[in-house]
Amino acid sequence: MPVVNLRDPDVRTVACAEFVLGTLSDSEFDAFIAALARDPALRVEVGQWQDRLLPLLDRLPTVAPPPGLWQRIESALGPLPTPLRPPVVATAEGRGPPLPPRPAPSRAQAGIGWWERLAFWRLASGLALAASVVLATLLLTRPAPELSYVAVLTSQDGRQAGWVVRASDRGPVRLTALGPPGPIPEGRAWQFWTKGKTAANPTSLGLVPPEGRLEVPRERLPDLGDEQLFEITLEPATGSPTGRPTGPILFVGRASPV
């Protein structure tokens, strides 16, 4: 995940979490360290992620290393330079320890000691749980995009477009006549229906007022999706007595995503 715009709240949150988890690339790490030097609020947010994730280490059982493991690691790493990168400690006031004014060193230049590397890998052994916490937090705080649909209802022969239906998964269904809807025969009523692609039967959404506008709460729909069928039928004045369309279909159409 490139650290490209830490002013974006989503990018900033993910960057702080990945910095604590140690999953930034070298270039991202260097850019993030440079940003920490000039952004006290960023240091506070890093501290908050440390508070969330590092306690997960307490859930890991202590495992004694095999005899001679540390000696083999020291031999493989060779002489270790003195670490140059100061730890980042956030406070309630947003101040941390002074950081070097020059561009932050890379991981190799910083000379991260093997104890720090081992601490990271110890943390990595519990990151299956930590990563799930990060992803769950992002998914719960980032709303899913709204799904919207529109359907144009036409006469059975397709020659006349008479109504438009607008619907979304977060708002009401709106039925609007495209022009003067015309008179309703005496003793009859227009009734609005819908039927999903997998539904066994249509569902009534109510009687249409003479002025040609109707708003239906989203929860009245059993489902909503692409190719959703909407239609208007001519029924008795009080509506269909059977709960299903009984009169002729005046206008019909299917929803398409927008």
Short mmCIF file of C-alpha atoms in Angstrom, two decimals:
data_model
loop_
_atom_site.label_atom_id
_atom_site.label_comp_id
_atom_site.label_asym_id
_atom_site.label_seq_id
_atom_site.Cartn_x
_atom_site.Cartn_y
_atom_site.Cartn_z
CA MET A 1 0.00 0.00 0.00
CA PRO A 2 1.85 3.12 -1.16
CA VAL A 3 1.96 5.96 1.31
CA VAL A 4 0.84 8.58 -1.20
CA ASN A 5 -1.48 10.95 0.62
CA LEU A 6 -1.54 10.88 4.41
CA ARG A 7 -4.20 13.58 4.35
CA ASP A 8 -6.66 10.93 3.18
CA PRO A 9 -8.15 9.45 6.41
CA ASP A 10 -8.37 5.93 4.95
CA VAL A 11 -4.78 5.95 3.65
CA ARG A 12 -3.56 7.43 6.92
CA THR A 13 -5.29 4.76 9.04
CA VAL A 14 -4.00 1.87 6.94
CA ALA A 15 -0.47 3.34 6.87
CA CYS A 16 -0.35 3.64 10.67
CA ALA A 17 -1.58 0.09 11.12
CA GLU A 18 0.92 -1.32 8.62
CA PHE A 19 3.74 0.67 10.21
CA VAL A 20 2.99 -0.93 13.58
CA LEU A 21 2.63 -4.38 11.98
CA GLY A 22 5.89 -3.91 10.07
CA THR A 23 4.43 -4.61 6.62
CA LEU A 24 5.42 -1.37 4.84
CA SER A 25 7.95 -1.65 2.04
CA ASP A 26 11.32 0.09 2.41
CA SER A 27 10.21 3.12 0.39
CA GLU A 28 6.92 3.34 2.29
CA PHE A 29 8.75 2.98 5.59
CA ASP A 30 11.15 5.82 4.74
CA ALA A 31 8.30 8.09 3.62
CA PHE A 32 6.31 7.31 6.74
CA ILE A 33 9.26 8.02 9.07
CA ALA A 34 9.75 11.37 7.33
CA ALA A 35 6.04 12.16 7.83
CA LEU A 36 6.29 11.28 11.53
CA ALA A 37 8.99 13.93 11.99
CA ARG A 38 6.61 16.73 10.99
CA ASP A 39 3.20 15.41 12.05
CA PRO A 40 2.52 15.10 15.83
CA ALA A 41 -1.01 13.82 15.23
CA LEU A 42 0.39 11.01 13.11
CA ARG A 43 2.62 9.95 16.02
CA VAL A 44 -0.43 9.88 18.29
CA GLU A 45 -2.30 7.66 15.82
CA VAL A 46 0.67 5.29 15.63
CA GLY A 47 0.64 5.08 19.41
CA GLN A 48 -3.05 4.23 19.33
CA TRP A 49 -2.42 1.36 16.91
CA GLN A 50 0.41 0.15 19.14
CA ASP A 51 -2.01 0.10 22.06
CA ARG A 52 -4.47 -1.96 20.01
CA LEU A 53 -2.13 -4.48 18.45
CA LEU A 54 0.85 -5.01 20.75
CA PRO A 55 -1.27 -6.39 23.63
CA LEU A 56 -2.02 -9.32 21.33
CA LEU A 57 1.46 -10.55 22.20
CA ASP A 58 0.19 -11.31 25.69
CA ARG A 59 -2.04 -13.99 24.19
CA LEU A 60 0.94 -15.90 22.79
CA PRO A 61 2.42 -18.65 24.93
CA THR A 62 6.05 -18.30 25.94
CA VAL A 63 8.22 -20.78 24.05
CA ALA A 64 11.80 -21.48 25.09
CA PRO A 65 14.19 -21.42 22.08
CA PRO A 66 16.30 -24.49 21.33
CA PRO A 67 19.78 -24.51 22.91
CA GLY A 68 22.33 -22.57 20.90
CA LEU A 69 19.74 -20.71 18.75
CA TRP A 70 20.85 -17.21 19.80
CA GLN A 71 24.51 -18.05 19.14
CA ARG A 72 23.68 -19.31 15.63
CA ILE A 73 21.69 -16.15 14.90
CA GLU A 74 24.49 -13.88 16.13
CA SER A 75 27.01 -15.78 14.00
CA ALA A 76 24.80 -15.50 10.92
CA LEU A 77 24.19 -11.74 11.39
CA GLY A 78 27.78 -10.81 12.10
CA PRO A 79 28.77 -7.58 13.91
CA LEU A 80 25.75 -5.39 14.59
CA PRO A 81 25.85 -1.58 14.22
CA THR A 82 24.37 0.72 16.83
CA PRO A 83 20.70 1.38 16.08
CA LEU A 84 20.13 4.89 14.74
CA ARG A 85 16.36 4.97 14.55
CA PRO A 86 14.76 6.26 17.79
CA PRO A 87 11.54 4.61 18.93
CA VAL A 88 8.30 6.48 18.30
CA VAL A 89 6.37 7.11 21.50
CA ALA A 90 3.03 8.91 21.25
CA THR A 91 1.62 10.95 24.11
CA ALA A 92 -1.74 12.53 24.75
CA GLU A 93 -0.27 15.91 23.73
CA GLY A 94 0.93 14.48 20.43
CA ARG A 95 4.65 14.98 21.20
CA GLY A 96 7.25 12.29 20.74
CA PRO A 97 11.03 12.14 21.10
CA PRO A 98 12.94 14.44 18.72
CA LEU A 99 13.52 12.95 15.29
CA PRO A 100 16.52 13.71 13.04
CA PRO A 101 15.91 16.72 10.78
CA ARG A 102 17.59 15.06 7.82
CA PRO A 103 15.73 12.48 5.70
CA ALA A 104 15.09 9.30 7.68
CA PRO A 105 17.54 6.44 7.03
CA SER A 106 16.39 3.31 5.31
CA ARG A 107 16.04 0.06 7.25
CA ALA A 108 19.52 -1.02 6.20
CA GLN A 109 21.04 2.36 7.06
CA ALA A 110 19.20 2.50 10.35
CA GLY A 111 20.99 -0.64 11.48
CA ILE A 112 18.02 -2.29 13.13
CA GLY A 113 19.41 -4.70 15.68
CA TRP A 114 18.66 -8.37 15.72
CA TRP A 115 16.70 -8.07 18.98
CA GLU A 116 14.29 -5.73 17.17
CA ARG A 117 14.10 -8.09 14.23
CA LEU A 118 13.30 -10.98 16.51
CA ALA A 119 10.64 -8.91 18.26
CA PHE A 120 9.04 -8.27 14.90
CA TRP A 121 9.00 -11.96 14.01
CA ARG A 122 7.60 -12.78 17.42
CA LEU A 123 4.84 -10.30 16.64
CA ALA A 124 4.43 -11.81 13.18
CA SER A 125 3.60 -15.17 14.73
CA GLY A 126 0.45 -13.55 16.11
CA LEU A 127 -0.36 -11.41 13.08
CA ALA A 128 -3.05 -13.73 11.77
CA LEU A 129 -5.17 -12.40 14.61
CA ALA A 130 -3.78 -8.86 14.36
CA ALA A 131 -4.43 -8.66 10.61
CA SER A 132 -8.02 -9.76 11.16
CA VAL A 133 -8.41 -6.95 13.70
CA VAL A 134 -7.06 -4.40 11.19
CA LEU A 135 -9.25 -5.62 8.35
CA ALA A 136 -12.34 -5.84 10.53
CA THR A 137 -11.76 -2.29 11.78
CA LEU A 138 -11.39 -0.94 8.24
CA LEU A 139 -14.41 -2.81 6.94
CA LEU A 140 -16.61 -1.73 9.85
CA THR A 141 -15.62 1.93 9.63
CA ARG A 142 -15.76 2.22 5.85
CA PRO A 143 -19.34 2.15 4.53
CA ALA A 144 -20.13 0.03 1.51
CA PRO A 145 -21.10 1.93 -1.66
CA GLU A 146 -24.81 2.52 -2.16
CA LEU A 147 -26.46 0.34 -4.82
CA SER A 148 -28.93 2.29 -6.95
CA TYR A 149 -31.31 1.11 -9.67
CA VAL A 150 -33.69 2.66 -12.18
CA ALA A 151 -36.48 1.10 -14.22
CA VAL A 152 -38.53 2.69 -17.00
CA LEU A 153 -42.01 1.19 -17.19
CA THR A 154 -43.46 0.98 -20.69
CA SER A 155 -46.74 -0.22 -22.14
CA GLN A 156 -47.01 -3.88 -23.06
CA ASP A 157 -46.26 -3.13 -26.72
CA GLY A 158 -43.21 -1.05 -25.71
CA ARG A 159 -44.42 2.03 -27.56
CA GLN A 160 -45.16 4.25 -24.56
CA ALA A 161 -42.89 5.00 -21.61
CA GLY A 162 -45.16 6.05 -18.78
CA TRP A 163 -43.36 5.70 -15.43
CA VAL A 164 -39.91 5.67 -13.90
CA VAL A 165 -38.89 3.76 -10.76
CA ARG A 166 -35.87 4.79 -8.68
CA ALA A 167 -34.63 2.53 -5.90
CA SER A 168 -31.56 1.96 -3.76
CA ASP A 169 -30.53 -0.38 -0.96
CA ARG A 170 -30.55 2.55 1.52
CA GLY A 171 -33.61 4.57 0.63
CA PRO A 172 -37.25 4.36 -0.41
CA VAL A 173 -38.56 3.21 -3.78
CA ARG A 174 -39.98 6.13 -5.76
CA LEU A 175 -42.50 5.73 -8.58
CA THR A 176 -43.11 8.81 -10.75
CA ALA A 177 -45.25 9.30 -13.83
CA LEU A 178 -43.35 10.73 -16.80
CA GLY A 179 -46.35 12.82 -17.76
CA PRO A 180 -50.00 13.26 -16.85
CA PRO A 181 -50.96 9.72 -15.84
CA GLY A 182 -54.48 10.02 -17.21
CA PRO A 183 -57.81 9.19 -15.59
CA ILE A 184 -58.41 6.02 -13.58
CA PRO A 185 -61.53 4.13 -14.66
CA GLU A 186 -64.37 4.41 -12.15
CA GLY A 187 -64.29 1.74 -9.49
CA ARG A 188 -60.71 0.74 -10.39
CA ALA A 189 -57.20 1.54 -9.13
CA TRP A 190 -53.60 1.34 -10.28
CA GLN A 191 -51.56 -1.10 -8.21
CA PHE A 192 -47.75 -1.14 -8.08
CA TRP A 193 -45.94 -4.52 -7.96
CA THR A 194 -42.38 -5.88 -7.86
CA LYS A 195 -40.80 -9.30 -8.32
CA GLY A 196 -37.16 -10.28 -7.90
CA LYS A 197 -35.38 -12.62 -10.32
CA THR A 198 -35.61 -15.54 -7.89
CA ALA A 199 -38.95 -14.67 -6.24
CA ALA A 200 -41.83 -17.09 -6.67
CA ASN A 201 -44.56 -14.44 -6.64
CA PRO A 202 -44.88 -10.67 -7.07
CA THR A 203 -45.20 -8.38 -4.03
CA SER A 204 -47.65 -5.49 -3.88
CA LEU A 205 -46.10 -2.10 -3.16
CA GLY A 206 -49.47 -0.36 -2.82
CA LEU A 207 -52.03 1.60 -4.78
CA VAL A 208 -50.81 4.46 -6.96
CA PRO A 209 -52.37 7.88 -6.18
CA PRO A 210 -54.14 9.67 -9.06
CA GLU A 211 -51.39 12.32 -9.21
CA GLY A 212 -48.94 9.61 -10.28
CA ARG A 213 -46.37 9.69 -7.46
CA LEU A 214 -45.72 6.98 -4.86
CA GLU A 215 -42.94 6.47 -2.31
CA VAL A 216 -42.50 3.03 -0.71
CA PRO A 217 -40.18 2.28 2.26
CA ARG A 218 -37.24 0.07 1.30
CA GLU A 219 -38.22 -2.56 3.88
CA ARG A 220 -41.42 -3.26 1.94
CA LEU A 221 -39.37 -4.86 -0.83
CA PRO A 222 -38.49 -8.54 -0.29
CA ASP A 223 -35.31 -7.99 -2.31
CA LEU A 224 -33.70 -5.55 -4.74
CA GLY A 225 -31.30 -6.22 -7.58
CA ASP A 226 -30.51 -6.14 -11.27
CA GLU A 227 -33.40 -7.22 -13.52
CA GLN A 228 -35.91 -6.58 -10.70
CA LEU A 229 -39.40 -6.55 -12.25
CA PHE A 230 -41.75 -3.61 -11.60
CA GLU A 231 -45.24 -3.29 -13.04
CA ILE A 232 -48.52 -1.43 -12.72
CA THR A 233 -51.81 -3.30 -13.10
CA LEU A 234 -55.44 -2.22 -13.16
CA GLU A 235 -57.22 -3.63 -10.12
CA PRO A 236 -60.43 -3.10 -8.11
CA ALA A 237 -60.63 0.20 -6.23
CA THR A 238 -59.39 -1.39 -2.98
CA GLY A 239 -56.62 -3.38 -4.66
CA SER A 240 -56.23 -6.98 -5.72
CA PRO A 241 -58.36 -9.27 -3.54
CA THR A 242 -55.94 -12.19 -3.95
CA GLY A 243 -52.61 -10.54 -3.12
CA ARG A 244 -51.52 -11.15 -6.73
CA PRO A 245 -52.17 -9.20 -9.93
CA THR A 246 -55.64 -9.91 -11.31
CA GLY A 247 -56.12 -7.12 -13.83
CA PRO A 248 -54.33 -6.27 -17.06
CA ILE A 249 -50.70 -5.12 -16.94
CA LEU A 250 -50.61 -1.47 -17.95
CA PHE A 251 -46.88 -0.76 -17.65
CA VAL A 252 -43.90 -3.01 -16.96
CA GLY A 253 -40.11 -2.72 -16.80
CA ARG A 254 -36.96 -4.15 -15.24
CA ALA A 255 -34.40 -2.39 -13.06
CA SER A 256 -30.85 -1.69 -14.14
CA PRO A 257 -27.98 -0.54 -11.89
CA VAL A 258 -26.89 3.10 -12.15
#
